[in-house]
Short mmCIF file of C-alpha atoms in Angstrom, two decimals:
data_model
loop_
_atom_site.label_atom_id
_atom_site.label_comp_id
_atom_site.label_asym_id
_atom_site.label_seq_id
_atom_site.Cartn_x
_atom_site.Cartn_y
_atom_site.Cartn_z
CA MET A 24 -74.19 -41.06 7.68
CA ASP A 25 -75.83 -40.95 4.25
CA GLU A 26 -74.42 -42.54 1.09
CA HIS A 27 -72.72 -39.34 -0.08
CA ASN A 28 -70.89 -38.87 3.23
CA PHE A 29 -69.99 -42.55 3.32
CA ARG A 30 -68.40 -42.36 -0.13
CA GLN A 31 -66.59 -39.16 0.88
CA GLU A 32 -65.21 -40.88 3.98
CA VAL A 33 -63.97 -43.79 1.85
CA ARG A 34 -62.24 -41.35 -0.53
CA THR A 35 -60.67 -39.42 2.35
CA ILE A 36 -59.31 -42.56 4.03
CA THR A 37 -58.09 -43.91 0.70
CA ALA A 38 -56.12 -40.72 0.09
CA ASP A 39 -54.68 -40.88 3.62
CA LEU A 40 -53.57 -44.48 3.10
CA GLN A 41 -51.93 -43.62 -0.20
CA ARG A 42 -50.02 -40.76 1.45
CA LEU A 43 -49.00 -43.10 4.27
CA ALA A 44 -47.53 -45.55 1.79
CA ALA A 45 -45.63 -42.69 0.16
CA VAL A 46 -44.15 -41.14 3.30
CA GLY A 47 -43.55 -44.26 5.41
CA GLN A 48 -44.57 -46.21 8.49
CA THR A 49 -43.61 -43.45 10.93
CA HIS A 50 -46.70 -41.48 9.83
CA ALA A 51 -49.20 -44.24 10.64
CA ARG A 52 -50.15 -42.63 13.94
CA GLU A 53 -50.88 -39.31 12.23
CA VAL A 54 -53.13 -41.01 9.67
CA ALA A 55 -54.96 -42.98 12.37
CA VAL A 56 -55.58 -39.85 14.46
CA ARG A 57 -57.15 -38.07 11.47
CA MET A 58 -59.26 -41.08 10.58
CA PHE A 59 -60.49 -41.66 14.11
CA SER A 60 -61.13 -37.98 14.82
CA ARG A 61 -63.79 -37.97 12.10
CA MET A 62 -65.30 -41.15 13.51
CA ASP A 63 -65.33 -39.70 17.03
CA ALA A 64 -66.93 -36.44 15.90
CA THR A 65 -69.86 -38.40 14.51
CA THR A 66 -70.25 -40.98 17.27
CA HIS A 67 -69.71 -38.78 20.35
CA PRO A 68 -73.19 -37.16 20.17
CA LEU A 69 -74.68 -40.67 20.23
CA GLU A 70 -72.90 -41.77 23.42
CA PHE A 71 -75.47 -40.46 25.91
CA GLY A 72 -76.65 -43.37 28.04
CA ILE A 73 -73.62 -45.64 27.73
CA ALA A 74 -72.03 -47.00 30.91
CA CYS A 75 -68.41 -46.71 29.72
CA ARG A 76 -66.27 -44.53 31.97
CA ARG A 77 -62.58 -43.72 32.36
CA GLY A 78 -60.93 -46.42 34.45
CA CYS A 79 -63.51 -49.09 33.58
CA SER A 80 -61.45 -51.77 31.87
CA TYR A 81 -63.40 -55.04 31.78
CA CYS A 82 -63.40 -55.06 27.98
CA CYS A 83 -59.65 -54.31 27.92
CA HIS A 84 -59.10 -58.01 28.58
CA TYR A 85 -61.01 -59.25 25.52
CA HIS A 86 -59.57 -60.44 22.20
CA VAL A 87 -59.11 -57.65 19.63
CA TYR A 88 -58.40 -57.78 15.91
CA VAL A 89 -56.84 -54.77 14.15
CA THR A 90 -56.10 -53.65 10.61
CA ALA A 91 -52.47 -53.44 9.54
CA THR A 92 -52.79 -49.65 9.54
CA GLU A 93 -53.99 -49.71 13.15
CA ALA A 94 -51.14 -52.06 14.09
CA PHE A 95 -48.56 -49.71 12.57
CA ALA A 96 -50.10 -46.74 14.42
CA LEU A 97 -49.98 -48.61 17.73
CA ALA A 98 -46.41 -49.74 17.06
CA GLU A 99 -45.38 -46.13 16.40
CA LEU A 100 -47.13 -44.99 19.57
CA VAL A 101 -45.06 -47.38 21.72
CA GLY A 102 -41.93 -45.45 20.78
CA LYS A 103 -43.57 -42.16 21.84
CA LEU A 104 -44.53 -43.28 25.34
CA GLU A 105 -42.65 -42.12 28.42
CA PRO A 106 -39.98 -44.67 29.53
CA SER A 107 -42.05 -46.37 32.24
CA GLY A 108 -45.06 -46.73 29.96
CA LYS A 109 -42.95 -47.96 27.08
CA SER A 110 -41.30 -50.56 29.30
CA GLN A 111 -44.66 -51.77 30.57
CA VAL A 112 -46.18 -52.06 27.08
CA LYS A 113 -43.18 -53.90 25.64
CA LYS A 114 -43.15 -56.33 28.55
CA GLN A 115 -46.89 -56.96 28.32
CA LEU A 116 -46.74 -57.43 24.55
CA GLU A 117 -44.21 -60.22 25.02
CA GLU A 118 -46.19 -61.83 27.83
CA ASN A 119 -49.41 -61.66 25.82
CA PHE A 120 -47.70 -63.02 22.72
CA ARG A 121 -46.43 -66.06 24.59
CA ALA A 122 -49.86 -66.66 26.09
CA VAL A 123 -52.01 -66.07 23.01
CA SER A 124 -49.81 -67.82 20.45
CA SER A 125 -50.43 -71.14 22.18
CA MET A 126 -54.22 -70.67 22.31
CA THR A 127 -56.84 -71.74 19.83
CA VAL A 128 -59.26 -69.06 18.66
CA ASP A 129 -61.92 -70.38 21.01
CA GLN A 130 -59.54 -70.41 23.96
CA HIS A 131 -58.53 -66.82 23.25
CA ILE A 132 -62.15 -65.68 23.05
CA HIS A 133 -62.85 -67.18 26.45
CA THR A 134 -59.67 -66.13 28.24
CA ASN A 135 -59.09 -62.75 29.86
CA VAL A 136 -55.82 -61.34 28.50
CA ARG A 137 -54.87 -57.89 29.78
CA CYS A 138 -54.30 -55.47 26.88
CA ALA A 139 -50.67 -54.45 26.61
CA PHE A 140 -51.77 -50.81 26.44
CA LEU A 141 -53.77 -50.91 29.68
CA SER A 142 -51.93 -48.90 32.35
CA ASN A 143 -51.59 -49.96 35.97
CA ALA A 144 -54.20 -47.30 36.76
CA GLY A 145 -56.67 -49.04 34.46
CA GLU A 146 -56.48 -46.45 31.67
CA CYS A 147 -55.73 -46.84 27.96
CA MET A 148 -52.25 -45.64 27.06
CA ALA A 149 -53.16 -45.78 23.36
CA TYR A 150 -56.46 -43.93 23.66
CA GLU A 151 -55.89 -41.52 20.76
CA VAL A 152 -55.19 -44.40 18.36
CA ARG A 153 -57.14 -47.20 20.02
CA PRO A 154 -58.37 -49.42 17.18
CA SER A 155 -61.84 -49.30 15.65
CA ALA A 156 -62.80 -52.51 17.46
CA CYS A 157 -62.28 -50.73 20.78
CA ARG A 158 -63.97 -47.54 19.62
CA SER A 159 -67.03 -49.47 18.45
CA HIS A 160 -67.39 -51.51 21.63
CA HIS A 161 -69.61 -50.13 24.39
CA ALA A 162 -72.32 -51.13 26.85
CA THR A 163 -75.36 -49.48 28.38
CA ASP A 164 -75.02 -51.57 31.54
CA VAL A 165 -71.65 -52.17 33.19
CA ASN A 166 -73.01 -55.22 35.00
CA SER A 167 -73.02 -57.17 31.75
CA CYS A 168 -69.33 -56.34 31.28
CA LYS A 169 -68.60 -57.49 34.82
CA VAL A 170 -70.47 -60.76 34.33
CA THR A 171 -68.68 -61.68 31.09
CA PHE A 172 -65.33 -60.70 32.61
CA GLU A 173 -65.84 -62.92 35.65
CA ASP A 174 -67.43 -65.75 33.65
CA THR A 175 -65.80 -65.88 30.23
CA ARG A 176 -68.22 -68.62 29.13
CA SER A 177 -71.31 -66.61 29.99
CA PRO A 178 -73.80 -66.39 27.09
CA LEU A 179 -74.74 -62.86 28.18
CA GLN A 180 -74.30 -60.20 25.48
CA ASN A 181 -73.60 -56.56 26.21
CA ALA A 182 -76.58 -54.29 25.64
CA MET A 183 -75.57 -51.63 23.12
CA LYS A 184 -77.15 -48.49 21.65
CA ALA A 185 -78.41 -49.36 18.19
CA ASP A 186 -77.64 -45.96 16.64
CA LEU A 187 -74.11 -45.87 18.07
CA LYS A 188 -73.36 -49.44 17.06
CA MET A 189 -74.69 -48.90 13.54
CA THR A 190 -72.78 -45.64 13.02
CA SER A 191 -69.55 -47.18 14.31
CA THR A 192 -70.03 -50.17 12.02
CA ILE A 193 -70.47 -47.86 9.02
CA PHE A 194 -67.14 -46.16 9.77
CA VAL A 195 -65.44 -49.56 10.11
CA LEU A 196 -66.90 -50.56 6.75
CA ALA A 197 -65.62 -47.32 5.20
CA GLN A 198 -62.15 -48.12 6.51
CA GLU A 199 -62.29 -51.62 5.04
CA MET A 200 -63.45 -50.33 1.65
CA ALA A 201 -60.74 -47.66 1.64
CA HIS A 202 -58.04 -50.29 2.20
CA ILE A 203 -59.40 -52.29 -0.73
CA GLU A 204 -59.67 -49.25 -3.02
CA ALA A 205 -56.15 -48.12 -2.06
CA GLY A 206 -54.86 -51.61 -2.84
CA PHE A 207 -53.56 -52.29 0.68
CA ASP A 208 -53.98 -55.17 3.09
CA ASP A 209 -57.57 -55.13 4.42
CA LYS A 210 -57.26 -58.11 6.77
CA ARG A 211 -57.74 -57.87 10.53
CA TYR A 212 -55.04 -59.37 12.74
CA GLU A 213 -54.76 -60.39 16.37
CA LEU A 214 -53.59 -57.20 18.08
CA THR A 215 -50.67 -58.43 20.19
CA ALA A 216 -48.88 -60.38 17.47
CA ALA A 217 -49.52 -57.73 14.82
CA VAL A 218 -48.15 -54.82 16.89
CA ARG A 219 -45.17 -56.89 17.96
CA GLU A 220 -44.41 -57.76 14.33
CA ALA A 221 -44.94 -54.18 13.16
CA ARG A 222 -42.33 -53.03 15.68
CA ALA A 223 -39.79 -55.74 14.99
CA ASN A 224 -39.96 -56.33 11.25
CA PRO A 225 -39.60 -53.45 8.73
CA ALA A 226 -40.55 -55.88 5.97
CA SER A 227 -44.11 -55.77 7.28
CA PHE A 228 -44.63 -52.24 5.98
CA LYS A 229 -42.95 -53.09 2.68
CA ARG A 230 -45.43 -55.91 2.19
CA TYR A 231 -48.27 -53.57 3.16
CA LYS A 232 -47.19 -50.99 0.57
CA ALA A 233 -47.01 -53.72 -2.05
CA GLY A 234 -50.60 -54.75 -1.38
CA LYS A 235 -49.55 -58.02 0.22
CA ARG A 236 -50.46 -59.49 3.58
CA ALA A 237 -48.51 -57.36 6.07
CA PHE A 238 -48.20 -60.01 8.79
CA PRO A 239 -48.24 -63.47 7.13
CA SER A 240 -47.39 -65.28 10.36
CA VAL A 241 -50.16 -63.60 12.40
CA ARG A 242 -53.69 -64.97 12.73
CA ASP A 243 -56.24 -62.91 10.83
CA VAL A 244 -59.99 -62.81 11.20
CA THR A 245 -60.55 -64.40 7.77
CA GLU A 246 -58.81 -67.62 8.75
CA PRO A 247 -60.94 -70.71 9.44
CA ASN A 248 -62.91 -70.26 12.68
CA ALA A 249 -61.26 -66.91 13.39
CA ARG A 250 -64.41 -65.00 12.49
CA ASP A 251 -65.98 -66.56 15.56
CA SER A 252 -63.78 -64.15 17.50
CA GLU A 253 -66.16 -61.39 16.50
CA LYS A 254 -68.89 -63.15 18.48
CA GLY A 255 -69.21 -64.22 22.09
CA ARG A 256 -68.08 -61.42 24.39
CA ASP A 257 -69.34 -58.55 22.22
#
């Protein structure tokens, strides 16, 4: 992506975020789908050679941080799931919240916690709006994923495709800049607590619209030591 296309992407996301604030939280999923569809269209041609396959879910037990916009989209998606899936996600969100809220950042990084959106068949129930952290993550060798899943203290890093990683990172940066330019919360929050709060507390979206921190009680990646969560099992 060249500079012109990058700036265009920032402008497009900014406009989407402004419309979201105008029409309400129930359109977060729609905005996320549009945003991610552009990201996917650019990154898909670069995916040749990656080991990721449907049903492979080692990385679906890692810590994930999301933007407030992504949390609202995931929260909206829960209400759209079929009854059995909705029940499973809600139950897992509560179990994960109880587990993660008592952990330090380091403990969370090195503990396998099953994603609330991972189905019993090992597939992502939120695939269309899976957050940018999930979309950016990949590996060229599934063995590295298996090793770090089985040994959460392993120093092994996943081998990634440089062009895919760089392009994904550029889209994530465009999303961050768009949030700043639109005047909305640009922090990244721990997924479980953020989605849970987005579902339970309408005031979260009001704070978001006002340019305030959407989830003040939820750990964000800018907090002391929290940025370490972007390292380790990458």
